[in-house]
Coordinates of N, CA and C in Angstrom, one line a residue:
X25 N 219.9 56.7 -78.5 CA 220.1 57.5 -79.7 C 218.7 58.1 -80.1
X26 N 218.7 59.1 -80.3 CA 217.4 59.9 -80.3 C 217.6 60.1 -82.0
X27 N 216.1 59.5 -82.4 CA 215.9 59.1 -83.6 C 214.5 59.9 -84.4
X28 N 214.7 60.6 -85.5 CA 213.2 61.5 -85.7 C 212.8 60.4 -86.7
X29 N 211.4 60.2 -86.8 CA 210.8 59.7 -87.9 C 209.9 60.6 -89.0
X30 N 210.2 61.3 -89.7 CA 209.7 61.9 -90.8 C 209.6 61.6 -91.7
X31 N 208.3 62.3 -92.5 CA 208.3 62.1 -94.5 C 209.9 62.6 -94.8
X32 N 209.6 61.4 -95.9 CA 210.0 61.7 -96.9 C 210.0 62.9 -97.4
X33 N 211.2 63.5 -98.4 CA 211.1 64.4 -99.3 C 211.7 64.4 -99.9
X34 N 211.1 65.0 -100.9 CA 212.3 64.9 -102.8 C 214.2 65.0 -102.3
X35 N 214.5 65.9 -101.2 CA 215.8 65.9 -101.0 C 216.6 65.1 -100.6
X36 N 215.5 64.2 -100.1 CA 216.4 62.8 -99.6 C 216.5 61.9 -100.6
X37 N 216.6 62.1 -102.1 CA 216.9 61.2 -102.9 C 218.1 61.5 -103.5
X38 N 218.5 62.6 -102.9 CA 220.4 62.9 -102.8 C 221.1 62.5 -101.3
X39 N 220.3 61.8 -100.7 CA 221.1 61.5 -99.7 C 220.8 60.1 -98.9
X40 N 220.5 59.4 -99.8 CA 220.0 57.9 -99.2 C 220.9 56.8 -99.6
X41 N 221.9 57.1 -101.0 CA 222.9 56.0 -101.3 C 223.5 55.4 -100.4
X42 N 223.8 55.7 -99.1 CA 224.4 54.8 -98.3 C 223.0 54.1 -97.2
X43 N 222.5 54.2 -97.6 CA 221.4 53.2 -96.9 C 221.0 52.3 -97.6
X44 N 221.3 52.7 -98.9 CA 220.5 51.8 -100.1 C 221.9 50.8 -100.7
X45 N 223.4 51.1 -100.1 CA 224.4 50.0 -100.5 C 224.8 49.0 -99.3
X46 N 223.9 48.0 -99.8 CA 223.2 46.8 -99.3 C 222.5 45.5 -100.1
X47 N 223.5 44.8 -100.3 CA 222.9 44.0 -100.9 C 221.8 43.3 -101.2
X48 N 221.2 43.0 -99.9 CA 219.8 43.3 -99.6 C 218.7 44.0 -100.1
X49 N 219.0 45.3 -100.0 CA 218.4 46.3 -100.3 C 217.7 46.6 -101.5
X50 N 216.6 46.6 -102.3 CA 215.9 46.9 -103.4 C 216.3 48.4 -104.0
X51 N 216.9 48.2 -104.8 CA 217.2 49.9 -105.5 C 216.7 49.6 -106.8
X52 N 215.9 51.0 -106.9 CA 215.0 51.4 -107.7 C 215.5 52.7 -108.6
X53 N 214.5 52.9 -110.1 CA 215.3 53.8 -110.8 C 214.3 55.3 -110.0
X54 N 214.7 56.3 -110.2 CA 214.7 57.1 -109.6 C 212.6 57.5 -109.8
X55 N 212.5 57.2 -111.2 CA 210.7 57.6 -111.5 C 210.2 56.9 -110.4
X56 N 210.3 55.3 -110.3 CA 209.8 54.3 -109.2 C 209.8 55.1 -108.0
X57 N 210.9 55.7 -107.2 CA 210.4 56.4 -106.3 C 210.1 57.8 -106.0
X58 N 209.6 58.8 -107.1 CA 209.1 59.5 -107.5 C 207.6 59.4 -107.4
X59 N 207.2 58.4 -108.3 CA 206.1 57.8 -108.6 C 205.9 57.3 -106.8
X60 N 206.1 57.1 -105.8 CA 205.5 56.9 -104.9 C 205.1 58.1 -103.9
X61 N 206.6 59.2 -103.6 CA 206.6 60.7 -103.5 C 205.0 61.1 -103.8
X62 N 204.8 61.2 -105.2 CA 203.5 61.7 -105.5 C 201.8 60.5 -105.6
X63 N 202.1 59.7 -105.5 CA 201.0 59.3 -105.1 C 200.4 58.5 -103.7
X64 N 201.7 58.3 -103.3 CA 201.4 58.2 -101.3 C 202.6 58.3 -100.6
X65 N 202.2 59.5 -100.6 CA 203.4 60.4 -99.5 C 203.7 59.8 -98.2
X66 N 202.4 59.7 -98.0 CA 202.2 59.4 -96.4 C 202.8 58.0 -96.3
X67 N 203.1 57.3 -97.1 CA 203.5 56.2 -96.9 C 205.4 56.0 -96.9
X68 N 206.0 57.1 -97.0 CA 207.1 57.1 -97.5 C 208.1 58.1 -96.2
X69 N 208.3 57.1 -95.4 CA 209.1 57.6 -94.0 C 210.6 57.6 -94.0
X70 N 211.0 58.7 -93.5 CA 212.7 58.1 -93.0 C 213.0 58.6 -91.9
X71 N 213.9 57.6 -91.2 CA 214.7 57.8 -89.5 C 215.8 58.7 -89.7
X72 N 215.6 59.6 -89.0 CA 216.7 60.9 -89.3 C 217.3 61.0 -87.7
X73 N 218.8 60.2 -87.9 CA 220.1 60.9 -86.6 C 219.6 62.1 -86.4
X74 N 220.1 63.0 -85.2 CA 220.3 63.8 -84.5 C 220.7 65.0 -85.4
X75 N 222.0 64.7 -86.4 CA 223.2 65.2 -86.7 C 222.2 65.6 -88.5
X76 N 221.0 64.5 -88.8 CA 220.1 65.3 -89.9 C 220.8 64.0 -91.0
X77 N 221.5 62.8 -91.1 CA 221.5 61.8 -91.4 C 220.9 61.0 -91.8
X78 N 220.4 60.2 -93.0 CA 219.7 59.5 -92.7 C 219.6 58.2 -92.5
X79 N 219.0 57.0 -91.3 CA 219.0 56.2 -90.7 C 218.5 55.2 -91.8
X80 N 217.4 55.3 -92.0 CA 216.5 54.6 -92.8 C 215.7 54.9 -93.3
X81 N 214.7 53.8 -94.0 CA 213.5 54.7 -94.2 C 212.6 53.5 -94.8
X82 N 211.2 53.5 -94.9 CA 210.4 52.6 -95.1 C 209.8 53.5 -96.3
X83 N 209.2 53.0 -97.6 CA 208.5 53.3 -98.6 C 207.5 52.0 -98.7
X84 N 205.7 52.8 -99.1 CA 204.8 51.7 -99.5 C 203.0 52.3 -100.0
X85 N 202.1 51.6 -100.1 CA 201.0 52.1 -100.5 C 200.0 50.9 -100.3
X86 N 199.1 51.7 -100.8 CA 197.2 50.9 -100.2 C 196.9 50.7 -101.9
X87 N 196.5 49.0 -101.5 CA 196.3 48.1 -103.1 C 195.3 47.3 -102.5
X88 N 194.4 47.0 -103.6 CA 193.7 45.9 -103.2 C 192.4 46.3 -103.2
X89 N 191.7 45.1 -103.7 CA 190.3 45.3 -103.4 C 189.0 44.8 -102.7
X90 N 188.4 45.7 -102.0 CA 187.2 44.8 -100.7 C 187.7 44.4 -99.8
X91 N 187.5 43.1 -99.3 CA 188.6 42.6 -98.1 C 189.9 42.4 -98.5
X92 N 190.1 42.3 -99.5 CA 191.9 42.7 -100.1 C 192.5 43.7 -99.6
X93 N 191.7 45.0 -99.2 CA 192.4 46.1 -98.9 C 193.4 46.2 -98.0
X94 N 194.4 46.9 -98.3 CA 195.6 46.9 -97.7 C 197.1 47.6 -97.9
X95 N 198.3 47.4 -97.0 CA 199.2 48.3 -96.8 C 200.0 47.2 -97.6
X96 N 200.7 47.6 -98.2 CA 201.9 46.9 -99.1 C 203.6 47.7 -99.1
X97 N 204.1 47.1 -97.7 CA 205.8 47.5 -97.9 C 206.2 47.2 -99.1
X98 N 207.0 48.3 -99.6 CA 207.4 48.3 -101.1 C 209.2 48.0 -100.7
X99 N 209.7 48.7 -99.5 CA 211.0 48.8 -99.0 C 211.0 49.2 -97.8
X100 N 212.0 48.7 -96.8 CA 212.1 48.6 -95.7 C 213.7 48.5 -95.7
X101 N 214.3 49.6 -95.3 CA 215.8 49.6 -94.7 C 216.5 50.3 -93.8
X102 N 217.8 49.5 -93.8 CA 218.5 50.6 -92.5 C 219.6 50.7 -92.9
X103 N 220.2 51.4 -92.7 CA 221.8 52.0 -93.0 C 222.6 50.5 -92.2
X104 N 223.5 50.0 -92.9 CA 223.8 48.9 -91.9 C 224.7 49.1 -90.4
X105 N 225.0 50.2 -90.5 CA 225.8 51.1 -88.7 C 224.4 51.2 -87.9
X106 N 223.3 51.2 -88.1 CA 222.5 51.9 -87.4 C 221.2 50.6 -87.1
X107 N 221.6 49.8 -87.7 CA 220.8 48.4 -87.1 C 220.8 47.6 -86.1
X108 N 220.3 46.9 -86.0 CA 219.7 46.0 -84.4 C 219.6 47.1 -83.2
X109 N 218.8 48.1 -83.3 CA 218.3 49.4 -82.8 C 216.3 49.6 -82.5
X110 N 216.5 48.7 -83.3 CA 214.9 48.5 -83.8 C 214.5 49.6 -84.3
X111 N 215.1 50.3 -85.3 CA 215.0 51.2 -86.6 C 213.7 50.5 -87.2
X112 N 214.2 49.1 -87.7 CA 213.2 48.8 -88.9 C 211.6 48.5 -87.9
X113 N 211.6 48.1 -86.4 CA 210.3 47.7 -86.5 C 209.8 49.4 -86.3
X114 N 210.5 50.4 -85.8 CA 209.7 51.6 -85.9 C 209.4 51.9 -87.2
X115 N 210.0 51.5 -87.9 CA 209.5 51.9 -89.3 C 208.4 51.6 -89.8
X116 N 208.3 49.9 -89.4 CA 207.1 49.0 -90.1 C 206.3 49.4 -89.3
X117 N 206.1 49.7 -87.9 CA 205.0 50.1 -87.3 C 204.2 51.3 -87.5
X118 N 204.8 52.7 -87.9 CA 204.9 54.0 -88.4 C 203.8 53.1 -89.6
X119 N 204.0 52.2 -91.1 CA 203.6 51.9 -91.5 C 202.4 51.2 -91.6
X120 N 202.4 49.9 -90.6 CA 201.8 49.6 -90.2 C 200.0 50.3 -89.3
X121 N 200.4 51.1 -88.4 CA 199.4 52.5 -88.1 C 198.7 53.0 -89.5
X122 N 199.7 53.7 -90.4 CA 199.2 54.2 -91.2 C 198.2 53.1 -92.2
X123 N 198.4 52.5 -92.4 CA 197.8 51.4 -92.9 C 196.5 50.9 -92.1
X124 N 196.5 50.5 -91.1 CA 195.2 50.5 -90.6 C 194.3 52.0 -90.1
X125 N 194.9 53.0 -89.6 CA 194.1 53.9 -89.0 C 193.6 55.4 -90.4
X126 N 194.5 55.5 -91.3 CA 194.1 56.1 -92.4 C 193.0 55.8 -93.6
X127 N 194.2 54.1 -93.7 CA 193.5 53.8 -94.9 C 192.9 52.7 -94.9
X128 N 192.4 52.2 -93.6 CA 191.5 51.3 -93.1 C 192.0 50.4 -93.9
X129 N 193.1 49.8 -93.9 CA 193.2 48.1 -94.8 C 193.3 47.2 -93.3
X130 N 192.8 45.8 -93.9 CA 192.4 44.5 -93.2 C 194.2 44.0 -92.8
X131 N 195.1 44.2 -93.4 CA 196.4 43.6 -93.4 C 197.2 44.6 -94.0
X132 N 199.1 44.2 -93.7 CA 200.1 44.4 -94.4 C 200.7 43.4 -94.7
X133 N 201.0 43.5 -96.2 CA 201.9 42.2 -97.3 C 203.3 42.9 -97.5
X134 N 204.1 41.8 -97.5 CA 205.4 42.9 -98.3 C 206.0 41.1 -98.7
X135 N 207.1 41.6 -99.6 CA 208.3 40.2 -100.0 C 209.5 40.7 -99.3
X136 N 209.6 39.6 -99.1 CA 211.6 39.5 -98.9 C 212.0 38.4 -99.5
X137 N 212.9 38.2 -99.5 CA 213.6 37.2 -99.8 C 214.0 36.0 -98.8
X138 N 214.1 35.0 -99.3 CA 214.2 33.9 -97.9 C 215.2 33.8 -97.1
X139 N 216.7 33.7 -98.2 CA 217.9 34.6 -97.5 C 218.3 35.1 -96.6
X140 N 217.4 36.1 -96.8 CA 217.5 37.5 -96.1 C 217.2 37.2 -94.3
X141 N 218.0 36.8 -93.6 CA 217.5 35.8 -92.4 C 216.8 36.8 -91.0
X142 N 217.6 37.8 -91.4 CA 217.2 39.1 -90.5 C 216.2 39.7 -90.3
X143 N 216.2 40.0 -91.7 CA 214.7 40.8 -91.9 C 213.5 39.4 -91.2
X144 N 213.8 38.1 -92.4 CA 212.6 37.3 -91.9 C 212.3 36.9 -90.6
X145 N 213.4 37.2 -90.0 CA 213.8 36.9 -88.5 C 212.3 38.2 -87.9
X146 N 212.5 39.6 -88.4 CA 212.3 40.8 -87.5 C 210.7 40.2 -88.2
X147 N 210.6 40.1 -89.3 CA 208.8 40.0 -89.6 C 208.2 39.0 -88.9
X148 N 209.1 37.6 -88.2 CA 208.3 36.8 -87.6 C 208.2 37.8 -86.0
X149 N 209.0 38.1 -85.6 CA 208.3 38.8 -84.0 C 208.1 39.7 -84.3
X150 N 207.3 40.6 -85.5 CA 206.3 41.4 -85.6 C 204.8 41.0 -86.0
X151 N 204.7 39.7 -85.7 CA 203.6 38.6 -86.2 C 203.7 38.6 -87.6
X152 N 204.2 38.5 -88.7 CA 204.4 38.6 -90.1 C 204.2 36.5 -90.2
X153 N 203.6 36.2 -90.8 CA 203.5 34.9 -91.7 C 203.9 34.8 -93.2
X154 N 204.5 33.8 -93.4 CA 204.2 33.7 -94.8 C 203.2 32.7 -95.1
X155 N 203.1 33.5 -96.0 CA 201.5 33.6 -97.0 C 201.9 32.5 -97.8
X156 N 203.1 32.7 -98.8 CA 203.1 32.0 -99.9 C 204.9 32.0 -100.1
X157 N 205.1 31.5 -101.1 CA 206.7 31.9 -102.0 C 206.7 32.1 -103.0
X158 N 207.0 33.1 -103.3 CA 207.2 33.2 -105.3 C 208.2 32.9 -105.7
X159 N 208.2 32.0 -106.2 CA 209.7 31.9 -106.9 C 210.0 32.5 -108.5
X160 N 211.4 33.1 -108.1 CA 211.6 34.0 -108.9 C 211.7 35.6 -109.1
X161 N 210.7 36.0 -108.0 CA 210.4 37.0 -107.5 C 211.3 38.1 -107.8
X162 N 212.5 37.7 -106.9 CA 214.1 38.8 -107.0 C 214.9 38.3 -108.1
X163 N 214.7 37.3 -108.6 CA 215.5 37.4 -110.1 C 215.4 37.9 -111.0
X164 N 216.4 38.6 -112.1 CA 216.6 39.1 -113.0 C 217.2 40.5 -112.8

């Protein structure tokens, strides 16, 4: 399946509801990803079918300070038809690059949920550790 990886743009925030109906999935009110649109573009990819669909898409940004510096996945998803494709590690990697070779951070951080067996599954054979647990994190 021949898969594009491009920015983001404001027009894909009329056409991502079916990537984002997932339980899993972090959905945000619309300023949240606005507010990333305009302050790190470059951080905000989607996997685009053939047909102009979209597959997935990664959103995130550069936090931190000194040796803190770094890439922070904000979201990471896939349309669920279009998974175990390795959508998401092109994603994280796309991300990943960007994060070391632009904005020179030492690491990438993100949360998931423990749950979430897949995802934690894909972050361990992308060398991903946990760091810590928050509890509480995804509630409320």
């Amino acid at each position: 399946l021949m898969t594009t990886i491009r920015p983001f743009v404001l027009d894909d925030l009329f056409h991502f509801n079916h990537v984002n109906l997932d339980p899993l999935t972090e959905t945000y009110n619309l300023g949240f990803y606005l507010q990333y649109m305009a302050r790190w573009p470059d951080y905000f990819s989607v996997a685009e079918a053939p047909d102009g669909r979209m597959m997935g898409y990664v959103m995130g940004k550069a936090e931190g300070k000194g040796e803190n510096w770094h890439g922070h996945v904000t979201a990471v998803t896939v349309e669920p038809t279009c998974r175990r494709m390795g959508l998401g590690e092109r994603l994280m990697a796309v991300l990943e690059e960007l994060s070391e070779q632009k904005y020179n951070g030492f690491f990438v951080d993100l949360f998931v949920r423990a749950s979430n067996a897949v995802a934690v599954q894909m972050y361990n054979k992308l060398g991903y550790t946990v760091y810590r647990r928050v509890l509480g994190y995804y509630s409320g």
